[in-house]
mmCIF file with all atom_site columns, C-alpha atoms in Angstrom:
data_model
loop_
_atom_site.group_PDB
_atom_site.id
_atom_site.type_symbol
_atom_site.label_atom_id
_atom_site.label_alt_id
_atom_site.label_comp_id
_atom_site.label_asym_id
_atom_site.label_entity_id
_atom_site.label_seq_id
_atom_site.pdbx_PDB_ins_code
_atom_site.Cartn_x
_atom_site.Cartn_y
_atom_site.Cartn_z
_atom_site.occupancy
_atom_site.B_iso_or_equiv
_atom_site.pdbx_formal_charge
_atom_site.auth_seq_id
_atom_site.auth_comp_id
_atom_site.auth_asym_id
_atom_site.auth_atom_id
_atom_site.pdbx_PDB_model_num
ATOM 1   C CA . ASP Y 1 1   ? 75.683 -100.095 -73.563 1.00 83.00 ? 1   ASP Y CA 1
ATOM 2   C CA . SER Y 1 2   ? 74.069 -97.030  -74.648 1.00 85.00 ? 2   SER Y CA 1
ATOM 3   C CA . GLY Y 1 3   ? 77.305 -95.150  -73.275 1.00 93.00 ? 3   GLY Y CA 1
ATOM 4   C CA . VAL Y 1 4   ? 74.613 -92.781  -71.046 1.00 96.00 ? 4   VAL Y CA 1
ATOM 5   C CA . THR Y 1 5   ? 74.985 -93.675  -67.516 1.00 97.00 ? 5   THR Y CA 1
ATOM 6   C CA . GLN Y 1 6   ? 72.511 -92.920  -64.434 1.00 97.00 ? 6   GLN Y CA 1
ATOM 7   C CA . THR Y 1 7   ? 73.013 -93.559  -60.895 1.00 97.00 ? 7   THR Y CA 1
ATOM 8   C CA . PRO Y 1 8   ? 71.422 -94.632  -58.586 1.00 97.00 ? 8   PRO Y CA 1
ATOM 9   C CA . LYS Y 1 9   ? 70.012 -97.443  -60.205 1.00 96.00 ? 9   LYS Y CA 1
ATOM 10  C CA . HIS Y 1 10  ? 67.549 -98.250  -57.550 1.00 96.00 ? 10  HIS Y CA 1
ATOM 11  C CA . LEU Y 1 11  ? 66.935 -95.042  -54.480 1.00 97.00 ? 11  LEU Y CA 1
ATOM 12  C CA . ILE Y 1 12  ? 63.870 -96.033  -52.104 1.00 97.00 ? 12  ILE Y CA 1
ATOM 13  C CA . THR Y 1 13  ? 62.925 -92.832  -49.831 1.00 97.00 ? 13  THR Y CA 1
ATOM 14  C CA . ALA Y 1 14  ? 60.131 -91.572  -48.024 1.00 97.00 ? 14  ALA Y CA 1
ATOM 15  C CA . THR Y 1 15  ? 56.920 -88.864  -48.417 1.00 97.00 ? 15  THR Y CA 1
ATOM 16  C CA . GLY Y 1 16  ? 57.955 -85.518  -48.439 1.00 97.00 ? 16  GLY Y CA 1
ATOM 17  C CA . GLN Y 1 17  ? 61.861 -86.085  -48.675 1.00 97.00 ? 17  GLN Y CA 1
ATOM 18  C CA . ARG Y 1 18  ? 64.427 -84.840  -51.547 1.00 97.00 ? 18  ARG Y CA 1
ATOM 19  C CA . VAL Y 1 19  ? 66.454 -86.854  -53.853 1.00 98.00 ? 19  VAL Y CA 1
ATOM 20  C CA . THR Y 1 20  ? 68.521 -86.010  -56.947 1.00 98.00 ? 20  THR Y CA 1
ATOM 21  C CA . LEU Y 1 21  ? 69.242 -88.219  -59.946 1.00 98.00 ? 21  LEU Y CA 1
ATOM 22  C CA . ARG Y 1 22  ? 72.282 -88.409  -61.801 1.00 98.00 ? 22  ARG Y CA 1
ATOM 23  C CA . CYS Y 1 23  ? 72.978 -88.945  -65.410 1.00 98.00 ? 23  CYS Y CA 1
ATOM 24  C CA . SER Y 1 24  ? 76.168 -88.315  -68.016 1.00 97.00 ? 24  SER Y CA 1
ATOM 25  C CA . PRO Y 1 25  ? 75.340 -88.415  -71.624 1.00 96.00 ? 25  PRO Y CA 1
ATOM 26  C CA . ARG Y 1 26  ? 77.515 -89.994  -74.291 1.00 95.00 ? 26  ARG Y CA 1
ATOM 27  C CA . SER Y 1 27  ? 80.535 -88.470  -75.258 1.00 93.00 ? 27  SER Y CA 1
ATOM 28  C CA . GLY Y 1 28  ? 80.402 -85.915  -77.748 1.00 89.00 ? 28  GLY Y CA 1
ATOM 29  C CA . ASP Y 1 29  ? 76.294 -85.414  -76.756 1.00 92.00 ? 29  ASP Y CA 1
ATOM 30  C CA . LEU Y 1 30  ? 75.362 -81.559  -76.099 1.00 91.00 ? 30  LEU Y CA 1
ATOM 31  C CA . SER Y 1 31  ? 71.790 -82.638  -75.153 1.00 91.00 ? 31  SER Y CA 1
ATOM 32  C CA . VAL Y 1 32  ? 70.068 -84.265  -72.158 1.00 94.00 ? 32  VAL Y CA 1
ATOM 33  C CA . TYR Y 1 33  ? 66.541 -85.178  -71.916 1.00 94.00 ? 33  TYR Y CA 1
ATOM 34  C CA . TRP Y 1 34  ? 64.637 -86.605  -68.455 1.00 96.00 ? 34  TRP Y CA 1
ATOM 35  C CA . TYR Y 1 35  ? 61.514 -88.797  -68.752 1.00 95.00 ? 35  TYR Y CA 1
ATOM 36  C CA . GLN Y 1 36  ? 59.694 -90.414  -66.653 1.00 95.00 ? 36  GLN Y CA 1
ATOM 37  C CA . GLN Y 1 37  ? 58.146 -93.724  -67.371 1.00 93.00 ? 37  GLN Y CA 1
ATOM 38  C CA . SER Y 1 38  ? 54.832 -95.349  -64.876 1.00 88.00 ? 38  SER Y CA 1
ATOM 39  C CA . LEU Y 1 39  ? 52.390 -97.861  -65.954 1.00 78.00 ? 39  LEU Y CA 1
ATOM 40  C CA . ASP Y 1 40  ? 49.532 -95.881  -66.576 1.00 76.00 ? 40  ASP Y CA 1
ATOM 41  C CA . GLN Y 1 41  ? 51.430 -93.159  -68.297 1.00 77.00 ? 41  GLN Y CA 1
ATOM 42  C CA . GLY Y 1 42  ? 53.971 -94.537  -70.441 1.00 83.00 ? 42  GLY Y CA 1
ATOM 43  C CA . LEU Y 1 43  ? 56.884 -92.319  -71.468 1.00 88.00 ? 43  LEU Y CA 1
ATOM 44  C CA . GLN Y 1 44  ? 56.683 -88.396  -70.289 1.00 90.00 ? 44  GLN Y CA 1
ATOM 45  C CA . PHE Y 1 45  ? 58.991 -86.012  -71.301 1.00 90.00 ? 45  PHE Y CA 1
ATOM 46  C CA . LEU Y 1 46  ? 60.112 -83.752  -68.158 1.00 93.00 ? 46  LEU Y CA 1
ATOM 47  C CA . ILE Y 1 47  ? 62.541 -81.491  -69.799 1.00 93.00 ? 47  ILE Y CA 1
ATOM 48  C CA . GLN Y 1 48  ? 65.784 -81.421  -72.028 1.00 92.00 ? 48  GLN Y CA 1
ATOM 49  C CA . TYR Y 1 49  ? 68.960 -79.415  -71.603 1.00 93.00 ? 49  TYR Y CA 1
ATOM 50  C CA . TYR Y 1 50  ? 70.969 -78.601  -74.371 1.00 90.00 ? 50  TYR Y CA 1
ATOM 51  C CA . ASN Y 1 51  ? 74.576 -77.297  -73.868 1.00 91.00 ? 51  ASN Y CA 1
ATOM 52  C CA . GLY Y 1 52  ? 73.913 -76.167  -70.313 1.00 93.00 ? 52  GLY Y CA 1
ATOM 53  C CA . GLU Y 1 53  ? 70.528 -74.556  -71.089 1.00 93.00 ? 53  GLU Y CA 1
ATOM 54  C CA . GLU Y 1 54  ? 66.732 -75.204  -70.684 1.00 93.00 ? 54  GLU Y CA 1
ATOM 55  C CA . ARG Y 1 55  ? 65.768 -76.186  -74.031 1.00 89.00 ? 55  ARG Y CA 1
ATOM 56  C CA . ALA Y 1 56  ? 62.102 -77.818  -73.716 1.00 87.00 ? 56  ALA Y CA 1
ATOM 57  C CA . LYS Y 1 57  ? 60.058 -78.307  -71.013 1.00 89.00 ? 57  LYS Y CA 1
ATOM 58  C CA . GLY Y 1 58  ? 57.323 -81.046  -70.676 1.00 88.00 ? 58  GLY Y CA 1
ATOM 59  C CA . ASN Y 1 59  ? 54.975 -82.588  -67.992 1.00 82.00 ? 59  ASN Y CA 1
ATOM 60  C CA . ILE Y 1 60  ? 57.747 -81.668  -64.900 1.00 92.00 ? 60  ILE Y CA 1
ATOM 61  C CA . LEU Y 1 61  ? 56.306 -80.797  -61.767 1.00 94.00 ? 61  LEU Y CA 1
ATOM 62  C CA . GLU Y 1 62  ? 56.685 -77.396  -59.747 1.00 95.00 ? 62  GLU Y CA 1
ATOM 63  C CA . ARG Y 1 63  ? 58.662 -79.938  -56.918 1.00 97.00 ? 63  ARG Y CA 1
ATOM 64  C CA . PHE Y 1 64  ? 61.144 -81.001  -59.700 1.00 97.00 ? 64  PHE Y CA 1
ATOM 65  C CA . SER Y 1 65  ? 63.748 -78.970  -61.383 1.00 96.00 ? 65  SER Y CA 1
ATOM 66  C CA . ALA Y 1 66  ? 67.119 -80.070  -63.154 1.00 97.00 ? 66  ALA Y CA 1
ATOM 67  C CA . GLN Y 1 67  ? 70.062 -78.473  -64.796 1.00 97.00 ? 67  GLN Y CA 1
ATOM 68  C CA . GLN Y 1 68  ? 73.264 -79.175  -67.084 1.00 97.00 ? 68  GLN Y CA 1
ATOM 69  C CA . PHE Y 1 69  ? 76.924 -78.760  -65.571 1.00 96.00 ? 69  PHE Y CA 1
ATOM 70  C CA . PRO Y 1 70  ? 79.709 -77.422  -67.612 1.00 95.00 ? 70  PRO Y CA 1
ATOM 71  C CA . ASP Y 1 71  ? 80.694 -81.255  -68.240 1.00 94.00 ? 71  ASP Y CA 1
ATOM 72  C CA . LEU Y 1 72  ? 77.204 -81.682  -69.572 1.00 95.00 ? 72  LEU Y CA 1
ATOM 73  C CA . HIS Y 1 73  ? 76.111 -84.333  -66.679 1.00 96.00 ? 73  HIS Y CA 1
ATOM 74  C CA . SER Y 1 74  ? 72.873 -83.188  -65.864 1.00 98.00 ? 74  SER Y CA 1
ATOM 75  C CA . GLU Y 1 75  ? 71.153 -83.650  -62.268 1.00 98.00 ? 75  GLU Y CA 1
ATOM 76  C CA . LEU Y 1 76  ? 67.113 -84.143  -62.050 1.00 98.00 ? 76  LEU Y CA 1
ATOM 77  C CA . ASN Y 1 77  ? 65.872 -83.043  -58.123 1.00 98.00 ? 77  ASN Y CA 1
ATOM 78  C CA . LEU Y 1 78  ? 62.651 -84.489  -56.948 1.00 98.00 ? 78  LEU Y CA 1
ATOM 79  C CA . SER Y 1 79  ? 61.132 -82.935  -53.943 1.00 97.00 ? 79  SER Y CA 1
ATOM 80  C CA . SER Y 1 80  ? 58.357 -82.858  -51.538 1.00 97.00 ? 80  SER Y CA 1
ATOM 81  C CA . LEU Y 1 81  ? 58.198 -86.554  -52.749 1.00 97.00 ? 81  LEU Y CA 1
ATOM 82  C CA . GLU Y 1 82  ? 54.559 -88.139  -52.948 1.00 96.00 ? 82  GLU Y CA 1
ATOM 83  C CA . LEU Y 1 83  ? 53.647 -91.781  -53.333 1.00 96.00 ? 83  LEU Y CA 1
ATOM 84  C CA . GLY Y 1 84  ? 52.964 -90.754  -57.017 1.00 94.00 ? 84  GLY Y CA 1
ATOM 85  C CA . ASP Y 1 85  ? 56.005 -89.664  -57.771 1.00 96.00 ? 85  ASP Y CA 1
ATOM 86  C CA . SER Y 1 86  ? 57.306 -93.752  -57.728 1.00 96.00 ? 86  SER Y CA 1
ATOM 87  C CA . ALA Y 1 87  ? 58.285 -94.409  -61.225 1.00 95.00 ? 87  ALA Y CA 1
ATOM 88  C CA . LEU Y 1 88  ? 61.139 -95.230  -63.334 1.00 96.00 ? 88  LEU Y CA 1
ATOM 89  C CA . TYR Y 1 89  ? 63.650 -92.257  -64.734 1.00 97.00 ? 89  TYR Y CA 1
ATOM 90  C CA . PHE Y 1 90  ? 65.639 -92.114  -67.613 1.00 97.00 ? 90  PHE Y CA 1
ATOM 91  C CA . CYS Y 1 91  ? 68.427 -89.744  -69.077 1.00 97.00 ? 91  CYS Y CA 1
ATOM 92  C CA . ALA Y 1 92  ? 68.349 -89.595  -72.577 1.00 95.00 ? 92  ALA Y CA 1
ATOM 93  C CA . SER Y 1 93  ? 71.397 -88.038  -74.506 1.00 93.00 ? 93  SER Y CA 1
ATOM 94  C CA . SER Y 1 94  ? 71.882 -86.659  -78.247 1.00 89.00 ? 94  SER Y CA 1
ATOM 95  C CA . VAL Y 1 95  ? 74.166 -85.076  -80.070 1.00 84.00 ? 95  VAL Y CA 1
ATOM 96  C CA . GLY Y 1 96  ? 71.299 -82.433  -81.488 1.00 72.00 ? 96  GLY Y CA 1
ATOM 97  C CA . GLY Y 1 97  ? 68.507 -80.956  -79.927 1.00 61.00 ? 97  GLY Y CA 1
ATOM 98  C CA . SER Y 1 98  ? 68.758 -77.755  -80.436 1.00 58.00 ? 98  SER Y CA 1
ATOM 99  C CA . GLY Y 1 99  ? 65.489 -76.917  -81.255 1.00 58.00 ? 99  GLY Y CA 1
ATOM 100 C CA . VAL Y 1 100 ? 65.330 -77.842  -85.055 1.00 57.00 ? 100 VAL Y CA 1
ATOM 101 C CA . PRO Y 1 101 ? 64.704 -80.942  -86.635 1.00 55.00 ? 101 PRO Y CA 1
ATOM 102 C CA . THR Y 1 102 ? 68.068 -83.395  -86.705 1.00 60.00 ? 102 THR Y CA 1
ATOM 103 C CA . TYR Y 1 103 ? 66.417 -86.977  -86.788 1.00 66.00 ? 103 TYR Y CA 1
ATOM 104 C CA . ASN Y 1 104 ? 67.326 -86.496  -82.841 1.00 70.00 ? 104 ASN Y CA 1
ATOM 105 C CA . GLU Y 1 105 ? 67.827 -90.200  -82.007 1.00 83.00 ? 105 GLU Y CA 1
ATOM 106 C CA . GLN Y 1 106 ? 68.094 -90.411  -78.457 1.00 88.00 ? 106 GLN Y CA 1
ATOM 107 C CA . PHE Y 1 107 ? 70.399 -92.556  -76.114 1.00 92.00 ? 107 PHE Y CA 1
ATOM 108 C CA . PHE Y 1 108 ? 68.750 -94.305  -73.014 1.00 95.00 ? 108 PHE Y CA 1
ATOM 109 C CA . GLY Y 1 109 ? 70.150 -94.517  -70.118 1.00 96.00 ? 109 GLY Y CA 1
ATOM 110 C CA . PRO Y 1 110 ? 69.571 -97.884  -67.556 1.00 95.00 ? 110 PRO Y CA 1
ATOM 111 C CA . GLY Y 1 111 ? 67.146 -95.398  -65.549 1.00 96.00 ? 111 GLY Y CA 1
ATOM 112 C CA . THR Y 1 112 ? 66.599 -94.906  -61.914 1.00 97.00 ? 112 THR Y CA 1
ATOM 113 C CA . ARG Y 1 113 ? 63.607 -96.899  -60.133 1.00 96.00 ? 113 ARG Y CA 1
ATOM 114 C CA . LEU Y 1 114 ? 62.315 -94.368  -57.523 1.00 97.00 ? 114 LEU Y CA 1
ATOM 115 C CA . THR Y 1 115 ? 60.209 -95.952  -55.011 1.00 96.00 ? 115 THR Y CA 1
ATOM 116 C CA . VAL Y 1 116 ? 58.618 -93.922  -52.484 1.00 97.00 ? 116 VAL Y CA 1
ATOM 117 C CA . LEU Y 1 117 ? 57.102 -95.149  -49.135 1.00 95.00 ? 117 LEU Y CA 1
ATOM 118 C CA . THR V 2 1   ? 45.194 -86.998  -75.147 1.00 53.00 ? 1   THR V CA 1
ATOM 119 C CA . GLN V 2 2   ? 48.393 -88.965  -76.525 1.00 62.00 ? 2   GLN V CA 1
ATOM 120 C CA . LEU V 2 3   ? 49.954 -87.521  -79.445 1.00 82.00 ? 3   LEU V CA 1
ATOM 121 C CA . LEU V 2 4   ? 50.735 -91.073  -81.112 1.00 92.00 ? 4   LEU V CA 1
ATOM 122 C CA . GLU V 2 5   ? 48.639 -93.533  -80.281 1.00 94.00 ? 5   GLU V CA 1
ATOM 123 C CA . GLN V 2 6   ? 50.287 -97.326  -81.028 1.00 96.00 ? 6   GLN V CA 1
ATOM 124 C CA . SER V 2 7   ? 47.638 -100.597 -81.345 1.00 96.00 ? 7   SER V CA 1
ATOM 125 C CA . PRO V 2 8   ? 47.554 -102.780 -80.409 1.00 96.00 ? 8   PRO V CA 1
ATOM 126 C CA . GLN V 2 9   ? 48.793 -102.254 -76.516 1.00 95.00 ? 9   GLN V CA 1
ATOM 127 C CA . PHE V 2 10  ? 49.471 -105.662 -76.333 1.00 96.00 ? 10  PHE V CA 1
ATOM 128 C CA . LEU V 2 11  ? 49.922 -108.604 -78.746 1.00 96.00 ? 11  LEU V CA 1
ATOM 129 C CA . SER V 2 12  ? 51.516 -112.132 -77.400 1.00 96.00 ? 12  SER V CA 1
ATOM 130 C CA . ILE V 2 13  ? 51.948 -114.636 -80.604 1.00 96.00 ? 13  ILE V CA 1
ATOM 131 C CA . GLN V 2 14  ? 53.653 -117.817 -81.102 1.00 97.00 ? 14  GLN V CA 1
ATOM 132 C CA . GLU V 2 15  ? 57.185 -118.161 -82.036 1.00 97.00 ? 15  GLU V CA 1
ATOM 133 C CA . GLY V 2 16  ? 57.005 -118.396 -86.307 1.00 97.00 ? 16  GLY V CA 1
ATOM 134 C CA . GLU V 2 17  ? 54.627 -116.472 -86.451 1.00 97.00 ? 17  GLU V CA 1
ATOM 135 C CA . ASN V 2 18  ? 54.381 -112.664 -88.338 1.00 97.00 ? 18  ASN V CA 1
ATOM 136 C CA . LEU V 2 19  ? 52.957 -109.610 -86.841 1.00 97.00 ? 19  LEU V CA 1
ATOM 137 C CA . THR V 2 20  ? 52.116 -105.904 -87.255 1.00 97.00 ? 20  THR V CA 1
ATOM 138 C CA . VAL V 2 21  ? 51.883 -103.296 -84.641 1.00 98.00 ? 21  VAL V CA 1
ATOM 139 C CA . TYR V 2 22  ? 51.042 -99.768  -85.613 1.00 98.00 ? 22  TYR V CA 1
ATOM 140 C CA . CYS V 2 23  ? 51.634 -96.224  -84.441 1.00 97.00 ? 23  CYS V CA 1
ATOM 141 C CA . ASN V 2 24  ? 49.306 -93.486  -85.549 1.00 96.00 ? 24  ASN V CA 1
ATOM 142 C CA . SER V 2 25  ? 48.694 -89.540  -84.943 1.00 94.00 ? 25  SER V CA 1
ATOM 143 C CA . SER V 2 26  ? 47.255 -86.672  -86.529 1.00 92.00 ? 26  SER V CA 1
ATOM 144 C CA . SER V 2 27  ? 50.277 -84.759  -86.536 1.00 91.00 ? 27  SER V CA 1
ATOM 145 C CA . VAL V 2 28  ? 53.033 -84.663  -89.319 1.00 91.00 ? 28  VAL V CA 1
ATOM 146 C CA . PHE V 2 29  ? 56.402 -85.862  -87.927 1.00 90.00 ? 29  PHE V CA 1
ATOM 147 C CA . SER V 2 30  ? 60.145 -84.867  -89.452 1.00 87.00 ? 30  SER V CA 1
ATOM 148 C CA . SER V 2 31  ? 60.956 -88.342  -88.585 1.00 89.00 ? 31  SER V CA 1
ATOM 149 C CA . LEU V 2 32  ? 59.911 -91.336  -86.591 1.00 93.00 ? 32  LEU V CA 1
ATOM 150 C CA . GLN V 2 33  ? 62.198 -93.388  -84.669 1.00 93.00 ? 33  GLN V CA 1
ATOM 151 C CA . TRP V 2 34  ? 61.084 -97.198  -83.469 1.00 96.00 ? 34  TRP V CA 1
ATOM 152 C CA . TYR V 2 35  ? 62.671 -98.075  -79.891 1.00 96.00 ? 35  TYR V CA 1
ATOM 153 C CA . ARG V 2 36  ? 62.914 -101.432 -77.716 1.00 96.00 ? 36  ARG V CA 1
ATOM 154 C CA . GLN V 2 37  ? 62.070 -101.598 -74.212 1.00 95.00 ? 37  GLN V CA 1
ATOM 155 C CA . GLU V 2 38  ? 63.110 -104.832 -72.233 1.00 92.00 ? 38  GLU V CA 1
ATOM 156 C CA . PRO V 2 39  ? 61.814 -104.840 -68.745 1.00 87.00 ? 39  PRO V CA 1
ATOM 157 C CA . GLY V 2 40  ? 63.776 -102.710 -66.280 1.00 85.00 ? 40  GLY V CA 1
ATOM 158 C CA . GLU V 2 41  ? 66.153 -101.111 -69.435 1.00 90.00 ? 41  GLU V CA 1
ATOM 159 C CA . GLY V 2 42  ? 65.929 -98.138  -71.242 1.00 93.00 ? 42  GLY V CA 1
ATOM 160 C CA . PRO V 2 43  ? 64.634 -97.617  -74.151 1.00 94.00 ? 43  PRO V CA 1
ATOM 161 C CA . VAL V 2 44  ? 67.139 -98.916  -77.452 1.00 94.00 ? 44  VAL V CA 1
ATOM 162 C CA . LEU V 2 45  ? 66.774 -97.159  -80.736 1.00 92.00 ? 45  LEU V CA 1
ATOM 163 C CA . LEU V 2 46  ? 66.267 -99.941  -83.879 1.00 95.00 ? 46  LEU V CA 1
ATOM 164 C CA . VAL V 2 47  ? 65.402 -97.210  -86.364 1.00 94.00 ? 47  VAL V CA 1
ATOM 165 C CA . THR V 2 48  ? 64.704 -93.467  -87.918 1.00 92.00 ? 48  THR V CA 1
ATOM 166 C CA . VAL V 2 49  ? 62.427 -93.380  -90.528 1.00 93.00 ? 49  VAL V CA 1
ATOM 167 C CA . VAL V 2 50  ? 62.555 -90.294  -92.382 1.00 91.00 ? 50  VAL V CA 1
ATOM 168 C CA . THR V 2 51  ? 61.116 -89.769  -95.783 1.00 91.00 ? 51  THR V CA 1
ATOM 169 C CA . GLY V 2 52  ? 57.380 -90.181  -96.485 1.00 93.00 ? 52  GLY V CA 1
ATOM 170 C CA . GLY V 2 53  ? 56.986 -93.836  -97.755 1.00 95.00 ? 53  GLY V CA 1
ATOM 171 C CA . GLU V 2 54  ? 60.230 -94.922  -96.461 1.00 94.00 ? 54  GLU V CA 1
ATOM 172 C CA . VAL V 2 55  ? 60.732 -98.913  -95.786 1.00 97.00 ? 55  VAL V CA 1
ATOM 173 C CA . LYS V 2 56  ? 63.575 -99.785  -93.886 1.00 96.00 ? 56  LYS V CA 1
ATOM 174 C CA . LYS V 2 57  ? 64.691 -103.520 -92.991 1.00 96.00 ? 57  LYS V CA 1
ATOM 175 C CA . LEU V 2 58  ? 66.392 -104.659 -89.927 1.00 94.00 ? 58  LEU V CA 1
ATOM 176 C CA . LYS V 2 59  ? 66.887 -108.371 -90.303 1.00 95.00 ? 59  LYS V CA 1
ATOM 177 C CA . ARG V 2 60  ? 63.429 -109.904 -89.675 1.00 97.00 ? 60  ARG V CA 1
ATOM 178 C CA . LEU V 2 61  ? 61.686 -106.327 -88.988 1.00 97.00 ? 61  LEU V CA 1
ATOM 179 C CA . THR V 2 62  ? 60.730 -104.005 -91.549 1.00 97.00 ? 62  THR V CA 1
ATOM 180 C CA . PHE V 2 63  ? 59.433 -100.437 -90.710 1.00 97.00 ? 63  PHE V CA 1
ATOM 181 C CA . GLN V 2 64  ? 57.430 -97.954  -92.764 1.00 97.00 ? 64  GLN V CA 1
ATOM 182 C CA . PHE V 2 65  ? 56.722 -94.816  -92.699 1.00 96.00 ? 65  PHE V CA 1
ATOM 183 C CA . GLY V 2 66  ? 53.320 -93.413  -93.961 1.00 95.00 ? 66  GLY V CA 1
ATOM 184 C CA . ASP V 2 67  ? 53.408 -91.277  -96.871 1.00 95.00 ? 67  ASP V CA 1
ATOM 185 C CA . ALA V 2 68  ? 52.170 -88.357  -95.071 1.00 94.00 ? 68  ALA V CA 1
ATOM 186 C CA . ARG V 2 69  ? 54.371 -88.725  -92.327 1.00 93.00 ? 69  ARG V CA 1
ATOM 187 C CA . LYS V 2 70  ? 52.110 -89.293  -89.476 1.00 94.00 ? 70  LYS V CA 1
ATOM 188 C CA . ASP V 2 71  ? 52.094 -93.021  -88.904 1.00 95.00 ? 71  ASP V CA 1
ATOM 189 C CA . SER V 2 72  ? 54.564 -95.884  -89.136 1.00 97.00 ? 72  SER V CA 1
ATOM 190 C CA . SER V 2 73  ? 54.248 -99.340  -88.871 1.00 97.00 ? 73  SER V CA 1
ATOM 191 C CA . LEU V 2 74  ? 56.472 -102.577 -87.690 1.00 98.00 ? 74  LEU V CA 1
ATOM 192 C CA . HIS V 2 75  ? 56.184 -105.459 -89.503 1.00 98.00 ? 75  HIS V CA 1
ATOM 193 C CA . ILE V 2 76  ? 58.152 -108.574 -87.672 1.00 97.00 ? 76  ILE V CA 1
ATOM 194 C CA . THR V 2 77  ? 58.342 -112.177 -89.623 1.00 97.00 ? 77  THR V CA 1
ATOM 195 C CA . ALA V 2 78  ? 59.002 -115.439 -88.545 1.00 97.00 ? 78  ALA V CA 1
ATOM 196 C CA . ALA V 2 79  ? 58.981 -113.883 -84.494 1.00 97.00 ? 79  ALA V CA 1
ATOM 197 C CA . GLN V 2 80  ? 61.574 -115.131 -82.096 1.00 97.00 ? 80  GLN V CA 1
ATOM 198 C CA . PRO V 2 81  ? 61.246 -115.200 -78.184 1.00 96.00 ? 81  PRO V CA 1
ATOM 199 C CA . GLY V 2 82  ? 63.820 -112.633 -78.475 1.00 94.00 ? 82  GLY V CA 1
ATOM 200 C CA . ASP V 2 83  ? 61.740 -110.292 -80.345 1.00 96.00 ? 83  ASP V CA 1
ATOM 201 C CA . THR V 2 84  ? 59.904 -109.878 -76.727 1.00 96.00 ? 84  THR V CA 1
ATOM 202 C CA . GLY V 2 85  ? 59.550 -106.328 -75.593 1.00 96.00 ? 85  GLY V CA 1
ATOM 203 C CA . LEU V 2 86  ? 57.889 -103.012 -75.406 1.00 96.00 ? 86  LEU V CA 1
ATOM 204 C CA . TYR V 2 87  ? 57.830 -101.385 -78.964 1.00 97.00 ? 87  TYR V CA 1
ATOM 205 C CA . LEU V 2 88  ? 57.490 -97.367  -78.822 1.00 96.00 ? 88  LEU V CA 1
ATOM 206 C CA . CYS V 2 89  ? 57.565 -95.133  -81.508 1.00 96.00 ? 89  CYS V CA 1
ATOM 207 C CA . ALA V 2 90  ? 58.422 -91.337  -81.151 1.00 93.00 ? 90  ALA V CA 1
ATOM 208 C CA . GLY V 2 91  ? 57.675 -88.670  -83.322 1.00 91.00 ? 91  GLY V CA 1
ATOM 209 C CA . GLU V 2 92  ? 59.792 -85.520  -84.303 1.00 86.00 ? 92  GLU V CA 1
ATOM 210 C CA . SER V 2 93  ? 58.326 -82.725  -84.558 1.00 78.00 ? 93  SER V CA 1
ATOM 211 C CA . LEU V 2 94  ? 59.198 -80.094  -86.793 1.00 70.00 ? 94  LEU V CA 1
ATOM 212 C CA . LYS V 2 95  ? 60.612 -77.748  -83.690 1.00 69.00 ? 95  LYS V CA 1
ATOM 213 C CA . GLY V 2 96  ? 62.647 -80.730  -83.339 1.00 69.00 ? 96  GLY V CA 1
ATOM 214 C CA . ARG V 2 97  ? 60.951 -82.068  -80.287 1.00 76.00 ? 97  ARG V CA 1
ATOM 215 C CA . LEU V 2 98  ? 60.561 -85.694  -79.591 1.00 81.00 ? 98  LEU V CA 1
ATOM 216 C CA . ALA V 2 99  ? 57.034 -87.473  -78.463 1.00 87.00 ? 99  ALA V CA 1
ATOM 217 C CA . PHE V 2 100 ? 56.413 -90.738  -77.864 1.00 90.00 ? 100 PHE V CA 1
ATOM 218 C CA . GLY V 2 101 ? 53.540 -93.044  -77.649 1.00 93.00 ? 101 GLY V CA 1
ATOM 219 C CA . LYS V 2 102 ? 52.342 -95.363  -74.919 1.00 92.00 ? 102 LYS V CA 1
ATOM 220 C CA . GLY V 2 103 ? 54.123 -98.378  -76.583 1.00 94.00 ? 103 GLY V CA 1
ATOM 221 C CA . ASN V 2 104 ? 52.881 -101.921 -77.970 1.00 96.00 ? 104 ASN V CA 1
ATOM 222 C CA . GLN V 2 105 ? 53.586 -104.888 -75.796 1.00 96.00 ? 105 GLN V CA 1
ATOM 223 C CA . VAL V 2 106 ? 54.996 -107.957 -77.917 1.00 97.00 ? 106 VAL V CA 1
ATOM 224 C CA . VAL V 2 107 ? 55.428 -111.187 -76.306 1.00 97.00 ? 107 VAL V CA 1
ATOM 225 C CA . VAL V 2 108 ? 56.399 -114.174 -78.202 1.00 97.00 ? 108 VAL V CA 1
ATOM 226 C CA . ILE V 2 109 ? 55.740 -117.573 -76.865 1.00 96.00 ? 109 ILE V CA 1
ATOM 227 C CA . PRO V 2 110 ? 57.858 -120.369 -77.475 1.00 95.00 ? 110 PRO V CA 1
#
């Protein structure tokens, strides 16, 4: 158990819909990262928050957004869903990640499997 | 293009055999991490290497960081079925960003 929790475990929805994925980081971790994993693309970095502020953006679509709340939990919002958005979505947390190398060891949650029909 | 290239993508071996997988890049990393991921679960951190040329051992797993801090290898001695999984390498850039390779899928047959 990494200490990172994600809900829900599975999500099935239809094209055009909007969903929210939730993540609670390990106690004491300030950074939260969101990743998308599909068979052909591997683990793709979407976005990072550090202590409530957006720190880095990766390959995140404009239809997707995220935020980190004062209690450090984070939510990833996916809207206007398409079939190609079906994937595993992982949240990870780390102590650092402030923008300088910190041997940034990340701890991953169990993931949310999103299926768009 | 992928920042980190892992090879081979897929490897199947018999229990008791040795194997080595590789993680290569043209970029220099401040650190490099190896994770193992099992189906339907999140990646689990195995090791972090920081110094060029560094070798770390975790039971039957040996991790080496290249002298130039651009590449790494993972060697498994006397592989066991429990070693089956997707091995992911991740390099931390000088700006503190982590980039993952696509992974080495290892299957150990009993």
